[in-house]
XYZ file of C-alpha atoms in Angstrom:
173
model
C 8.487 150.375 101.536
C 9.857 149.499 104.882
C 7.419 146.617 105.388
C 8.330 145.100 101.945
C 11.911 145.286 103.031
C 11.578 143.549 106.342
C 9.119 140.959 104.888
C 11.592 140.250 102.152
C 14.408 139.989 104.606
C 12.366 137.579 106.770
C 11.446 135.413 103.867
C 15.049 135.199 102.708
C 16.090 134.008 106.268
C 13.445 131.656 106.475
C 14.483 129.941 103.114
C 18.183 129.971 104.135
C 17.099 128.362 107.405
C 15.249 125.623 105.809
C 18.497 124.848 103.995
C 20.431 124.895 107.114
C 17.936 122.680 108.925
C 17.859 120.196 105.967
C 21.693 120.061 105.748
C 22.622 120.067 109.424
C 19.615 118.051 110.790
C 17.822 116.027 108.318
C 15.305 116.870 105.588
C 12.175 116.422 107.754
C 13.462 119.156 110.140
C 13.405 121.723 107.609
C 9.534 121.674 107.957
C 10.192 122.764 111.536
C 11.264 126.135 110.275
C 7.791 127.207 109.208
C 6.517 126.418 112.769
C 9.283 128.209 114.296
C 8.706 131.388 112.143
C 4.894 131.188 113.072
C 5.621 130.763 116.624
C 8.056 133.693 116.719
C 5.796 135.958 114.699
C 2.616 134.962 117.052
C 4.840 135.737 120.141
C 5.904 139.017 118.753
C 2.108 139.924 118.216
C 1.458 138.862 121.661
C 4.293 140.975 123.024
C 2.946 143.941 120.977
C -0.471 143.679 122.385
C 0.967 143.679 125.952
C 3.160 146.943 125.349
C 0.713 148.646 123.135
C 0.264 151.427 125.598
C 3.982 152.142 125.435
C 4.186 152.015 121.511
C 1.114 153.948 120.515
C 1.994 157.155 118.671
C 5.634 156.109 118.251
C 5.189 152.986 116.280
C 7.669 154.078 113.479
C 10.572 154.523 115.952
C 9.686 151.073 117.586
C 9.476 149.524 114.218
C 12.844 151.016 113.013
C 14.330 149.657 116.407
C 12.793 146.278 115.850
C 14.146 145.931 112.230
C 17.494 147.198 113.319
C 17.763 144.471 116.071
C 16.514 141.923 113.438
C 19.316 143.053 111.192
C 21.860 142.670 113.971
C 20.414 139.217 114.995
C 20.600 137.721 111.408
C 24.523 137.276 111.235
C 24.644 136.285 114.865
C 22.166 133.896 114.628
C 23.437 132.386 111.535
C 26.895 132.074 113.183
C 25.335 130.396 116.226
C 23.440 128.020 113.952
C 26.462 126.745 112.071
C 28.624 126.429 115.194
C 25.819 124.826 117.571
C 26.330 121.039 117.934
C 23.252 119.238 116.792
C 22.760 115.551 117.463
C 23.427 113.177 114.536
C 20.674 110.933 115.714
C 17.643 112.863 117.502
C 15.962 110.929 120.171
C 13.091 112.505 122.165
C 13.940 110.415 125.213
C 17.461 111.705 125.162
C 17.325 114.834 127.307
C 20.594 116.310 125.930
C 19.620 116.018 122.352
C 16.371 117.346 122.819
C 17.741 120.641 124.698
C 20.441 120.986 121.816
C 17.610 120.939 119.370
C 15.332 123.236 121.491
C 18.298 125.753 121.676
C 18.875 125.511 118.024
C 15.141 126.292 117.434
C 14.905 129.153 119.992
C 17.976 131.008 118.625
C 16.709 130.514 115.251
C 13.286 132.272 116.149
C 15.042 135.364 117.252
C 15.223 137.226 113.843
C 11.694 136.097 113.286
C 10.310 137.597 116.379
C 12.121 141.071 115.829
C 10.955 141.291 112.146
C 7.380 140.244 113.259
C 7.428 143.080 115.790
C 8.629 145.482 113.244
C 5.908 144.414 110.770
C 3.361 144.483 113.494
C 4.386 147.977 114.440
C 4.252 149.212 110.850
C 0.740 147.637 110.432
C -0.415 149.257 113.679
C 0.993 152.746 112.523
C -0.671 152.535 109.320
C -4.027 150.982 110.299
C -5.849 153.279 108.049
C -4.154 152.215 104.860
C -3.710 148.502 105.959
C -4.774 147.098 102.561
C -1.821 148.931 100.744
C 0.604 148.299 103.411
C -0.163 144.704 103.717
C 0.002 144.424 99.756
C 3.700 145.821 99.952
C 4.342 143.136 102.653
C 3.176 140.329 100.344
C 5.132 141.789 97.433
C 8.438 142.065 99.443
C 8.014 138.591 100.771
C 7.425 137.255 97.288
C 10.473 139.069 95.858
C 12.430 137.748 98.712
C 11.294 134.154 97.960
C 12.106 134.543 94.184
C 15.567 136.095 94.727
C 16.958 133.873 97.339
C 17.807 130.837 95.152
C 19.718 133.118 92.762
C 21.659 134.718 95.515
C 22.330 131.347 97.151
C 23.567 129.894 93.793
C 25.720 133.076 93.075
C 27.108 133.874 96.551
C 26.211 130.997 98.868
C 24.775 130.868 102.224
C 26.976 133.786 103.645
C 25.879 136.006 100.784
C 22.094 135.008 101.424
C 22.412 136.088 105.139
C 24.337 139.203 104.001
C 21.287 140.028 101.767
C 18.728 139.465 104.394
C 20.706 141.717 106.980
C 21.061 144.387 104.298
C 17.161 144.232 103.693
C 16.418 144.434 107.326
C 18.861 147.423 107.770
C 17.283 149.182 104.641
C 13.846 148.516 106.285
C 15.126 149.897 109.594
C 16.253 153.146 107.815
């Protein structure tokens, strides 16, 4: 169940971030969100590989910590992304606008990395039952995708980030 909640939270955040990128930057930058999420989850996997000796046998505790940190990062990241200045016209040759966009994307990746670590640790802890656990991950992600437009229409972007945070907290618990 924890993996479904964390996966749902992650997809809810990803959809919201796509909307933020489309509105704050430009529509074509919303596709950058998918790359950003994949980068962060891959980074989490690499870090988990490096620290595996430290987490073996204690994956549940580490997963709960990672999910809790993801929950804490979600509203902080959201506030940063709304406040951070982004260039109206992005030019790769302009170092300032490139650094502004890089900072925007790196901060946006933090919840993905933390949730990715939680999911990786859950999969590691339940390796013998991975087919069922991964199925729960997919179901949670799908439900998050289905629910997000309804939450967005009813409660706005703030409600979506609150829902993502609540899901991550529930997964941590």
